[in-house]
Tab-separated table of C-alpha atoms in Angstrom:
chain	number	residue	atom	x	y	z
A	1	MET	CA	438.239	-71.516	74.271
A	2	LYS	CA	435.061	-72.095	73.609
A	3	GLU	CA	433.878	-75.671	72.654
A	4	GLN	CA	437.560	-76.486	73.511
A	5	TYR	CA	438.597	-75.346	70.091
A	6	TYR	CA	442.111	-73.617	70.191
A	7	VAL	CA	442.379	-70.949	67.166
A	8	ALA	CA	445.933	-69.612	66.305
A	9	LEU	CA	446.758	-66.325	64.187
A	10	ASP	CA	449.955	-66.033	62.463
A	11	VAL	CA	450.515	-62.693	60.528
A	12	GLY	CA	453.306	-63.562	58.649
A	13	SER	CA	455.249	-61.388	56.108
A	14	SER	CA	453.574	-63.022	52.777
A	15	SER	CA	450.488	-63.894	54.392
A	16	VAL	CA	447.917	-64.167	57.252
A	17	LYS	CA	447.123	-67.817	58.940
A	18	ILE	CA	444.587	-69.209	60.606
A	19	VAL	CA	444.947	-72.662	62.214
A	20	ILE	CA	441.668	-74.013	64.507
A	21	GLY	CA	442.884	-77.281	66.227
A	22	GLU	CA	441.587	-79.264	69.348
A	23	LYS	CA	443.082	-81.539	71.713
A	24	PHE	CA	443.230	-85.056	70.566
A	25	HIS	CA	444.904	-87.817	72.556
A	26	ASP	CA	448.540	-86.695	72.921
A	27	GLY	CA	448.497	-84.673	69.766
A	28	VAL	CA	446.236	-81.846	67.916
A	29	ASN	CA	443.791	-82.416	65.739
A	30	ILE	CA	443.028	-79.461	62.948
A	31	ILE	CA	439.869	-78.718	62.040
A	32	GLY	CA	440.323	-75.990	59.839
A	33	THR	CA	442.543	-73.660	58.275
A	34	GLY	CA	442.723	-70.264	56.491
A	35	GLN	CA	445.220	-68.209	54.604
A	36	THR	CA	445.126	-64.763	52.867
A	37	PHE	CA	448.284	-63.557	50.960
A	38	THR	CA	448.924	-59.925	52.166
A	39	ASP	CA	451.646	-56.958	51.823
A	40	GLY	CA	450.620	-55.560	54.916
A	41	VAL	CA	453.520	-57.356	56.777
A	42	SER	CA	456.965	-56.897	56.360
A	43	LYS	CA	460.224	-58.557	58.309
A	44	GLY	CA	457.766	-59.805	61.307
A	45	MET	CA	456.074	-55.921	61.576
A	46	ILE	CA	452.826	-53.977	60.176
A	47	ARG	CA	454.007	-52.423	57.000
A	48	ASP	CA	450.223	-51.496	56.345
A	49	PHE	CA	447.598	-51.441	59.013
A	50	ASP	CA	444.250	-51.645	56.784
A	51	LEU	CA	446.129	-54.069	54.486
A	52	ALA	CA	447.026	-56.706	57.535
A	53	LYS	CA	443.518	-56.088	58.928
A	54	SER	CA	441.698	-56.747	55.834
A	55	GLY	CA	444.126	-59.993	55.423
A	56	ILE	CA	443.138	-61.018	59.087
A	57	ILE	CA	439.265	-60.730	58.510
A	58	ASP	CA	439.628	-62.625	55.503
A	59	THR	CA	441.300	-65.573	56.763
A	60	VAL	CA	439.115	-65.527	59.585
A	61	LYS	CA	435.929	-65.577	57.232
A	62	LYS	CA	438.013	-68.604	55.190
A	63	ALA	CA	438.528	-70.723	58.650
A	64	GLU	CA	435.241	-70.162	59.678
A	65	LEU	CA	433.573	-71.849	56.413
A	66	ILE	CA	435.830	-74.661	56.802
A	67	ALA	CA	435.129	-75.416	60.291
A	68	ASN	CA	432.022	-74.232	60.318
A	69	ILE	CA	432.285	-72.263	63.703
A	70	ASP	CA	432.564	-68.590	64.710
A	71	ILE	CA	436.000	-67.304	65.726
A	72	ASP	CA	436.202	-64.297	67.992
A	73	GLU	CA	439.376	-65.520	70.308
A	74	VAL	CA	442.789	-66.333	69.247
A	75	PHE	CA	446.015	-67.264	70.511
A	76	LEU	CA	448.381	-64.695	68.529
A	77	LYS	CA	451.892	-65.626	68.277
A	78	VAL	CA	454.521	-62.826	67.417
A	79	PRO	CA	457.691	-63.409	65.745
A	80	ILE	CA	461.000	-63.748	67.216
A	81	THR	CA	462.422	-60.176	65.743
A	82	ASN	CA	463.574	-57.726	68.184
A	83	SER	CA	463.208	-60.411	71.388
A	84	ASP	CA	465.041	-61.319	74.408
A	85	VAL	CA	465.306	-64.794	75.979
A	86	ILE	CA	465.693	-64.313	79.553
A	87	PHE	CA	466.254	-66.670	82.632
A	88	THR	CA	464.853	-66.332	86.261
A	89	THR	CA	463.428	-67.988	89.321
A	90	GLU	CA	460.381	-67.722	91.497
A	91	THR	CA	459.214	-68.774	94.613
A	92	LEU	CA	456.295	-69.428	96.703
A	93	ARG	CA	457.013	-70.406	100.603
A	94	PHE	CA	454.213	-72.086	102.485
A	95	SER	CA	455.721	-71.692	106.259
A	96	GLY	CA	455.386	-75.417	107.133
A	97	LYS	CA	452.045	-76.022	106.129
A	98	ASP	CA	451.191	-79.303	103.843
A	99	THR	CA	450.127	-77.698	100.685
A	100	GLU	CA	449.129	-79.883	97.562
A	101	ILE	CA	450.581	-78.255	94.279
A	102	ASP	CA	448.042	-77.281	91.792
A	103	GLY	CA	447.383	-75.368	88.944
A	104	GLU	CA	446.563	-72.230	90.610
A	105	LEU	CA	450.005	-72.234	92.591
A	106	ILE	CA	451.816	-72.807	89.047
A	107	GLU	CA	449.727	-69.764	87.887
A	108	GLU	CA	450.326	-67.590	90.578
A	109	LEU	CA	454.271	-68.583	89.997
A	110	LEU	CA	454.125	-67.399	86.464
A	111	GLU	CA	451.894	-64.429	86.725
A	112	ASN	CA	454.493	-63.193	89.504
A	113	ILE	CA	457.254	-63.174	86.730
A	114	ARG	CA	454.918	-61.869	83.780
A	115	PHE	CA	453.901	-58.893	85.746
A	116	LYS	CA	457.505	-57.963	85.879
A	117	GLU	CA	458.776	-54.688	83.994
A	118	ILE	CA	461.952	-55.346	82.308
A	119	SER	CA	462.420	-51.966	80.328
A	120	THR	CA	460.489	-49.415	79.156
A	121	ASP	CA	460.128	-50.562	75.283
A	122	GLN	CA	460.021	-54.555	75.875
A	123	GLU	CA	456.771	-56.208	76.923
A	124	ILE	CA	457.139	-60.119	78.334
A	125	VAL	CA	454.759	-62.431	76.117
A	126	THR	CA	455.525	-65.851	77.001
A	127	VAL	CA	456.646	-67.058	80.442
A	128	PHE	CA	457.480	-70.653	80.394
A	129	PRO	CA	458.532	-73.553	83.153
A	130	VAL	CA	461.570	-74.901	82.844
A	131	SER	CA	461.184	-76.846	86.172
A	132	PHE	CA	460.087	-76.842	89.583
A	133	VAL	CA	461.760	-77.657	92.940
A	134	VAL	CA	459.722	-78.696	95.872
A	135	ASP	CA	461.202	-77.636	99.484
A	136	ASP	CA	464.449	-77.128	97.868
A	137	LEU	CA	465.025	-80.646	97.718
A	138	HIS	CA	464.115	-82.221	94.186
A	139	GLU	CA	463.392	-81.009	90.711
A	140	VAL	CA	460.312	-81.743	88.637
A	141	GLU	CA	458.745	-80.865	85.355
A	142	ASP	CA	455.358	-81.202	86.422
A	143	PRO	CA	454.717	-80.843	90.429
A	144	LYS	CA	450.863	-81.071	90.618
A	145	GLY	CA	449.875	-83.341	92.951
A	146	ILE	CA	453.162	-83.106	95.185
A	147	ILE	CA	452.951	-82.109	98.541
A	148	ALA	CA	455.102	-79.314	99.919
A	149	ARG	CA	455.985	-77.876	103.227
A	150	GLU	CA	458.308	-74.999	102.427
A	151	SER	CA	458.274	-73.749	99.486
A	152	LEU	CA	457.783	-74.147	95.446
A	153	THR	CA	460.327	-72.691	92.971
A	154	VAL	CA	460.282	-72.350	89.419
A	155	LYS	CA	463.153	-72.036	86.821
A	156	ALA	CA	461.315	-69.960	83.916
A	157	GLY	CA	462.175	-68.589	80.554
A	158	ILE	CA	460.941	-65.294	79.775
A	159	ILE	CA	460.602	-64.151	76.155
A	160	ALA	CA	460.136	-60.126	75.770
A	161	VAL	CA	459.309	-58.427	72.517
A	162	ASP	CA	459.598	-54.945	71.198
A	163	ARG	CA	456.940	-53.186	72.551
A	164	THR	CA	455.607	-51.033	69.603
A	165	LEU	CA	455.988	-54.836	67.260
A	166	PHE	CA	453.471	-56.156	69.916
A	167	LEU	CA	451.170	-53.405	70.199
A	168	ASN	CA	450.755	-52.703	66.559
A	169	MET	CA	450.295	-56.806	66.048
A	170	GLY	CA	447.479	-57.205	68.872
A	171	ASN	CA	445.942	-53.912	67.648
A	172	CYS	CA	445.800	-54.811	64.362
A	173	ALA	CA	443.867	-58.109	65.562
A	174	ALA	CA	442.118	-56.396	68.020
A	175	GLU	CA	440.639	-53.918	65.078
A	176	ALA	CA	439.845	-56.959	63.254
A	177	GLY	CA	437.149	-58.416	65.717
A	178	LEU	CA	439.332	-60.563	67.480
A	179	ASP	CA	439.792	-60.918	71.415
A	180	ILE	CA	443.509	-62.210	72.386
A	181	VAL	CA	443.350	-65.004	74.830
A	182	ASP	CA	447.280	-65.130	74.945
A	183	VAL	CA	450.297	-64.355	73.339
A	184	THR	CA	452.857	-66.616	72.625
A	185	SER	CA	456.746	-66.540	70.703
A	186	ASP	CA	457.679	-68.629	68.103
A	187	ALA	CA	460.958	-69.069	70.020
A	188	TYR	CA	459.057	-71.035	72.329
A	189	ASN	CA	456.307	-72.580	70.132
A	190	TYR	CA	459.041	-74.498	67.893
A	191	SER	CA	459.829	-76.569	70.963
A	192	HIS	CA	456.676	-78.653	69.950
A	193	ILE	CA	457.757	-79.422	66.406
A	194	LEU	CA	461.042	-81.260	68.099
A	195	THR	CA	461.800	-84.927	69.371
A	196	GLU	CA	462.262	-85.529	72.747
A	197	ALA	CA	465.976	-86.578	72.004
A	198	GLU	CA	466.517	-83.721	69.468
A	199	ILE	CA	465.332	-81.174	72.279
A	200	GLU	CA	467.448	-82.632	75.123
A	201	LEU	CA	470.769	-83.253	72.831
A	202	GLY	CA	471.058	-79.542	71.516
A	203	ALA	CA	468.658	-79.016	68.039
A	204	VAL	CA	468.380	-75.703	66.335
A	205	VAL	CA	464.912	-74.611	64.676
A	206	MET	CA	465.072	-72.759	61.350
A	207	ASP	CA	461.990	-71.424	60.141
A	208	ILE	CA	462.568	-69.907	56.611
A	209	GLY	CA	460.016	-67.479	55.959
A	210	ALA	CA	459.438	-64.712	53.025
A	211	ASP	CA	461.274	-61.954	54.415
A	212	LEU	CA	462.875	-63.613	57.689
A	213	THR	CA	464.519	-66.314	59.034
A	214	GLN	CA	463.887	-67.474	62.270
A	215	TYR	CA	466.240	-69.803	64.182
A	216	ALA	CA	465.884	-71.119	68.197
A	217	TYR	CA	468.359	-73.341	69.914
A	218	TYR	CA	467.144	-76.147	72.559
A	219	LYS	CA	468.814	-78.039	75.017
A	220	ASP	CA	468.422	-79.729	78.399
A	221	GLY	CA	464.872	-79.941	77.631
A	222	SER	CA	464.232	-76.384	76.874
A	223	LEU	CA	464.571	-73.001	74.662
A	224	LYS	CA	468.139	-71.622	75.475
A	225	TYR	CA	468.810	-69.246	72.642
A	226	ALA	CA	466.468	-67.747	69.804
A	227	GLY	CA	467.497	-65.113	66.776
A	228	VAL	CA	466.570	-64.143	63.513
A	229	ILE	CA	468.086	-63.093	60.311
A	230	PRO	CA	466.503	-60.572	57.503
A	231	ALA	CA	466.455	-62.951	54.852
A	232	GLY	CA	464.098	-65.325	53.467
A	233	GLY	CA	462.548	-66.799	50.518
A	234	ASN	CA	461.872	-63.536	48.806
A	235	THR	CA	465.486	-62.822	49.275
A	236	ILE	CA	466.287	-65.766	47.016
A	237	THR	CA	463.672	-64.769	44.577
A	238	GLU	CA	465.213	-60.945	44.314
A	239	VAL	CA	468.664	-62.639	43.693
A	240	ILE	CA	467.503	-64.446	40.891
A	241	ALA	CA	465.586	-61.907	39.443
A	242	ARG	CA	468.712	-59.582	39.316
A	243	GLU	CA	470.708	-62.314	38.149
A	244	PHE	CA	468.730	-62.992	35.104
A	245	ASN	CA	467.435	-59.381	34.615
A	246	THR	CA	463.683	-60.497	35.017
A	247	ASP	CA	460.853	-59.378	36.956
A	248	PHE	CA	460.182	-60.937	40.723
A	249	HIS	CA	456.860	-62.587	39.690
A	250	TYR	CA	458.910	-64.666	36.918
A	251	ALA	CA	461.709	-65.128	39.102
A	252	ASN	CA	459.251	-66.454	41.841
A	253	ARG	CA	457.507	-68.841	39.602
A	254	ALA	CA	460.628	-70.484	38.278
A	255	LYS	CA	462.115	-70.795	42.077
A	256	GLU	CA	458.932	-72.371	42.994
A	257	GLN	CA	458.790	-75.010	39.918
A	258	TYR	CA	461.955	-75.283	39.031
A	259	GLY	CA	463.851	-74.625	42.092
A	260	HIS	CA	466.691	-76.764	43.432
A	261	ALA	CA	468.895	-76.027	46.395
A	262	PHE	CA	471.626	-78.104	45.740
A	263	TYR	CA	473.346	-77.997	42.609
A	264	GLU	CA	474.658	-81.123	42.485
A	265	ARG	CA	471.415	-83.113	42.553
A	266	ALA	CA	469.790	-80.346	40.061
A	267	PRO	CA	467.898	-81.969	37.229
A	268	GLU	CA	469.841	-82.067	33.949
A	269	GLY	CA	467.717	-81.281	31.244
A	270	GLU	CA	464.797	-79.001	32.742
A	271	ARG	CA	465.086	-75.176	31.143
A	272	VAL	CA	463.908	-72.351	32.525
A	273	VAL	CA	462.791	-69.044	30.382
A	274	PHE	CA	462.820	-65.692	31.774
A	275	PRO	CA	461.371	-62.626	30.140
A	276	GLN	CA	463.519	-59.954	30.438
A	277	ASN	CA	463.193	-56.532	32.140
A	278	ASN	CA	464.532	-54.362	29.175
A	279	GLY	CA	462.019	-55.965	26.687
A	280	ASP	CA	465.157	-58.221	25.171
A	281	LYS	CA	464.374	-61.586	23.820
A	282	ASP	CA	463.841	-63.791	26.582
A	283	VAL	CA	466.923	-65.781	27.967
A	284	GLU	CA	466.791	-69.668	28.531
A	285	VAL	CA	468.771	-70.939	31.106
A	286	SER	CA	469.206	-74.536	32.688
A	287	ALA	CA	467.877	-75.654	36.274
A	288	LYS	CA	471.599	-76.066	36.953
A	289	ASP	CA	472.016	-72.694	36.474
A	290	LEU	CA	468.913	-71.800	38.506
A	291	SER	CA	470.314	-73.852	41.190
A	292	ASP	CA	473.701	-72.532	41.176
A	293	VAL	CA	471.942	-69.127	42.558
A	294	ILE	CA	469.796	-70.622	44.849
A	295	GLU	CA	472.590	-72.759	46.395
A	296	VAL	CA	474.741	-69.579	46.759
A	297	THR	CA	472.059	-67.363	48.444
A	298	LEU	CA	470.836	-70.388	50.505
A	299	GLU	CA	474.213	-71.215	51.946
A	300	ASP	CA	474.994	-67.651	53.002
A	301	MET	CA	471.882	-67.535	55.269
A	302	PHE	CA	472.477	-70.859	56.709
A	303	MET	CA	476.400	-69.372	57.210
A	304	GLU	CA	475.238	-66.337	58.845
A	305	ILE	CA	472.599	-68.228	61.348
A	306	PHE	CA	475.627	-70.275	62.195
A	307	ARG	CA	477.856	-67.169	62.708
A	308	GLU	CA	475.451	-65.844	65.028
A	309	LEU	CA	475.301	-68.843	66.894
A	310	GLY	CA	478.935	-68.916	67.313
A	311	GLU	CA	478.783	-65.601	68.789
A	312	ALA	CA	476.471	-67.015	71.281
A	313	ASN	CA	478.998	-69.619	72.237
A	314	ILE	CA	476.295	-72.388	70.819
A	315	ASP	CA	478.567	-75.274	69.496
A	316	ASP	CA	476.522	-78.659	71.132
A	317	ILE	CA	474.114	-79.544	68.205
A	318	SER	CA	474.041	-82.973	68.684
A	319	GLY	CA	470.213	-83.285	68.192
A	320	GLY	CA	470.534	-81.822	64.747
A	321	PHE	CA	468.872	-79.274	62.172
A	322	VAL	CA	465.431	-79.001	61.622
A	323	ILE	CA	464.152	-76.917	58.863
A	324	THR	CA	460.499	-75.679	58.279
A	325	GLY	CA	458.576	-72.812	57.098
A	326	GLY	CA	457.348	-71.963	53.398
A	327	THR	CA	461.010	-72.330	52.034
A	328	ALA	CA	461.484	-75.943	53.187
A	329	ASN	CA	459.315	-76.902	50.202
A	330	MET	CA	462.113	-76.163	48.059
A	331	ARG	CA	463.805	-79.238	46.452
A	332	GLY	CA	467.419	-80.101	47.641
A	333	ILE	CA	467.402	-77.871	50.803
A	334	ARG	CA	468.231	-80.761	53.474
A	335	ASP	CA	470.524	-82.095	50.938
A	336	LEU	CA	472.504	-78.425	50.941
A	337	LEU	CA	472.604	-78.410	54.508
A	338	LEU	CA	473.968	-82.114	55.018
A	339	ASP	CA	476.430	-80.780	52.657
A	340	ILE	CA	477.733	-78.473	55.137
A	341	VAL	CA	476.984	-79.616	58.474
A	342	SER	CA	478.053	-82.812	60.029
A	343	GLU	CA	474.965	-83.098	62.124
A	344	LYS	CA	471.478	-84.811	61.185
A	345	VAL	CA	469.062	-82.527	59.161
A	346	ARG	CA	465.266	-83.202	58.841
A	347	VAL	CA	462.474	-81.021	57.114
A	348	HIS	CA	459.615	-80.700	59.291
A	349	ILE	CA	456.294	-80.790	57.602
A	350	PRO	CA	453.065	-80.873	59.836
A	351	THR	CA	451.286	-84.621	59.795
A	352	GLN	CA	447.829	-82.954	60.480
A	353	MET	CA	445.033	-83.394	58.046
A	354	GLY	CA	444.540	-80.356	56.197
A	355	ALA	CA	447.559	-78.310	57.036
A	356	ARG	CA	450.484	-80.564	55.632
A	357	LYS	CA	452.633	-77.485	54.575
A	358	PRO	CA	455.516	-76.650	56.350
A	359	GLU	CA	454.192	-72.741	56.412
A	360	PHE	CA	451.683	-74.218	58.825
A	361	THR	CA	454.065	-75.218	61.272
A	362	SER	CA	454.328	-72.145	63.351
A	363	ALA	CA	450.619	-71.448	63.594
A	364	ILE	CA	449.753	-75.221	64.643
A	365	ALA	CA	452.838	-75.064	67.437
A	366	THR	CA	451.011	-72.155	68.788
A	367	VAL	CA	448.062	-74.222	69.313
A	368	GLU	CA	450.170	-77.284	70.972
A	369	SER	CA	451.418	-74.204	73.302
A	370	GLY	CA	447.922	-73.299	74.246
A	371	ILE	CA	447.057	-76.846	74.926
A	372	ARG	CA	450.052	-77.096	76.870
A	373	PHE	CA	449.759	-74.527	79.247
A	374	ASP	CA	446.085	-75.150	79.611
A	375	GLU	CA	447.162	-78.551	80.578
A	376	LEU	CA	449.856	-77.675	82.890
A	377	LEU	CA	447.317	-74.932	84.925
A	378	ASP	CA	444.569	-77.423	84.969
A	379	TYR	CA	442.551	-75.530	82.629
A	380	VAL	CA	441.779	-78.565	80.287
A	381	THR	CA	441.319	-81.892	82.274
A	382	ILE	CA	438.370	-82.873	79.804
A	383	ASP	CA	437.920	-84.856	76.579
A	384	ASN	CA	436.962	-83.133	73.548
A	385	HIS	CA	433.721	-81.540	73.261
A	386	GLU	CA	432.963	-82.279	76.828
A	387	ASP	CA	431.376	-79.670	78.696
A	388	ASP	CA	431.162	-80.641	82.185
A	389	TYR	CA	433.594	-78.446	84.022
A	390	ASP	CA	433.864	-78.376	88.050
A	391	ARG	CA	433.345	-74.664	88.738
A	392	ASP	CA	430.321	-72.733	90.132
A	393	ASP	CA	429.564	-69.672	87.990
A	394	ASN	CA	428.447	-67.871	90.693
A	395	GLU	CA	431.640	-67.611	92.411
A	396	PRO	CA	432.787	-64.221	92.683
A	397	ILE	CA	435.505	-63.042	90.362
A	398	VAL	CA	437.999	-61.040	92.531
A	399	GLU	CA	439.084	-57.766	90.366
A	400	GLU	CA	442.949	-56.871	90.797
A	401	GLU	CA	444.660	-53.906	89.759
A	402	LYS	CA	447.192	-53.960	86.789
A	403	GLN	CA	449.711	-51.642	85.428
A	404	SER	CA	450.755	-53.865	82.188
A	405	ILE	CA	449.136	-53.881	79.321
A	406	PHE	CA	449.393	-57.768	80.168
A	407	PRO	CA	447.189	-58.426	83.346
A	408	SER	CA	446.015	-62.046	84.007
A	409	LEU	CA	445.829	-63.482	80.706
A	410	PHE	CA	446.206	-67.078	82.606
A	411	ARG	CA	443.018	-66.345	84.821
A	412	GLU	CA	440.979	-65.166	81.805
A	413	ARG	CA	441.846	-68.345	79.985
A	414	LYS	CA	441.430	-70.619	83.114
A	415	GLU	CA	437.419	-68.815	83.502
A	416	LYS	CA	436.845	-69.141	79.542
A	417	ASN	CA	437.724	-73.083	79.655
A	418	GLN	CA	435.815	-73.677	82.789
A	419	SER	CA	432.531	-71.701	81.977
A	420	VAL	CA	429.268	-73.950	82.342
A	421	GLU	CA	425.630	-73.268	81.676
A	422	VAL	CA	423.903	-72.552	84.698
A	423	GLU	CA	420.328	-72.835	85.611
A	424	GLU	CA	418.926	-69.151	86.112
A	425	ASP	CA	416.779	-69.802	88.989
A	426	VAL	CA	419.263	-71.433	91.819
A	427	GLU	CA	418.080	-71.372	95.428
A	428	TYR	CA	420.827	-71.804	98.145
A	429	GLU	CA	420.045	-72.979	101.520
A	430	SER	CA	422.651	-70.220	103.000
A	431	ASP	CA	424.930	-67.450	102.007
A	432	ASP	CA	427.645	-70.267	102.832
A	433	ASP	CA	426.837	-72.426	99.945
A	434	ARG	CA	427.236	-69.687	97.549
A	435	TYR	CA	430.916	-69.636	97.641
A	436	GLU	CA	433.617	-72.099	98.109
A	437	GLU	CA	436.747	-70.619	100.302
A	438	ASP	CA	440.096	-70.399	98.540
A	439	GLU	CA	441.767	-73.344	100.070
A	440	HIS	CA	445.238	-71.801	99.869
A	441	ASP	CA	444.321	-68.850	101.479
A	442	ASP	CA	445.028	-69.776	104.944
A	443	TYR	CA	449.162	-70.092	104.470
A	444	GLU	CA	451.501	-66.953	104.409
A	445	ARG	CA	452.934	-66.617	100.855
A	446	GLU	CA	456.163	-64.715	100.575
A	447	ILE	CA	457.551	-64.094	97.114
A	448	VAL	CA	461.353	-64.592	96.819
A	449	GLU	CA	462.896	-63.159	93.748
A	450	THR	CA	466.547	-64.432	92.272
A	451	SER	CA	465.822	-62.954	89.097
A	452	ASP	CA	467.853	-61.422	86.100
A	453	VAL	CA	464.890	-59.089	85.337
A	454	LYS	CA	466.827	-56.201	86.509
A	455	ASN	CA	465.538	-56.693	90.274
A	456	ALA	CA	462.597	-55.006	89.428
A	457	PRO	CA	459.676	-55.434	91.620
A	458	PRO	CA	456.542	-56.594	90.780
A	459	LYS	CA	454.014	-54.387	88.522
A	460	GLU	CA	451.184	-52.805	91.024
A	461	LYS	CA	447.691	-54.264	89.862
A	462	GLU	CA	444.929	-51.955	89.159
A	463	LYS	CA	441.175	-52.629	88.390
A	464	SER	CA	440.395	-54.772	85.182
A	465	ASP	CA	437.798	-55.865	83.291
A	466	PHE	CA	439.019	-59.276	82.571
A	467	GLY	CA	436.215	-59.982	79.668
A	468	GLY	CA	437.740	-58.977	76.337
A	469	PHE	CA	440.505	-56.800	77.885
A	470	MET	CA	443.125	-56.728	75.177
A	471	LYS	CA	440.336	-55.489	72.476
A	472	LYS	CA	439.577	-52.730	75.036
A	473	VAL	CA	443.114	-52.078	75.817
A	474	PHE	CA	444.372	-51.830	72.398
A	475	LYS	CA	441.711	-49.496	71.696
A	476	ASN	CA	442.126	-47.083	74.522
A	477	LEU	CA	445.518	-46.885	73.775
A	478	PHE	CA	445.286	-45.770	70.159
A	479	GLU	CA	442.105	-43.419	70.537
């Protein structure tokens, strides 16, 4: 990203959020955020294109004012809605030649997987490495710097989403004037909010949004399963409105001001007044009565998640449960879940200045995903705001062919992260000085597939202009 900034775009069910971050030591420093409430999105899908587009434009302006930078490139995150998680392996063979593993080889492995077509109605949006195996001898998390003679294999996860959902979300961002640097799924991003112990032992993240509750299960260091239920904070509000015969607006205000998710600990003396829909006299109820409705609704939502986890044969959650999302602000929600389960429970609230709200969790995690991939692929090897990159801008870019709407995102990110300003009039002693040979061109590469991706061959690549390709692709598709 320009100036080493990572901008995450979160088009949620109740609001559009922008988070601008930068790599800071071992974490993320947030330098700006923006949020605009909109009715353009419902249950993770674009409902009103113009409203959603306006929400994105307004949010970008707010974030730009706070961070004092121009935003034209974003990391787009997509919800878990209509997603599948698939696991596969991919291998590069080196034919007995000593080869030092670097970011380019890792990039090639991941791209080979990303170019596969798993179905006509799904698009691969995230390929994440689980582990690497060098020469079929030892397994490592990051193989960079290791010498291999025979092969490098990646054990990877694939997250595929509904193609229509993806196209509409991406097209909306592009029409708002944004170029998409990369796309990641919430299912992968949530891993960044877990501790090492939680992700190893087996933990479930529950992100309770406005219209959806997304959940993801992680164990042995990586994502294993993800799902979504069509209920969230608005579901609770609707039940309150129906129970007390009041308008949605009044029900939501009561939920936010007086709501408590655990009946036993709800305050005794608080009273809540509900104007009636039929014009009758206002009804006054206790905070306990309000809590009773909230507890029953939330408990039903939790039980639905437990049912789906059970159907997926997930029963080892020794790492506990992590609750986040806008509804995580509600008092007593941790107490309620603790009363239901025997494992530990915590509420995750981001600690970064300017974004200490659980509704920003997903966007911040998207920034962290961008940084993690850039580190893995050697795109980022510098400190913040330092611009001395080791790349010759005169090095030719080899055009590749593509068939998927997801061509070489990794390569475009690398070029953007490694670009530097150079003097216009540079003299070369010879043509040989202008180019640097690819140190990996002199060994034979054999792609070995042991995949669950329906044994589909890699997609053919067509000629592509990588600069702003996503914006152009989306526009071409809809013109």
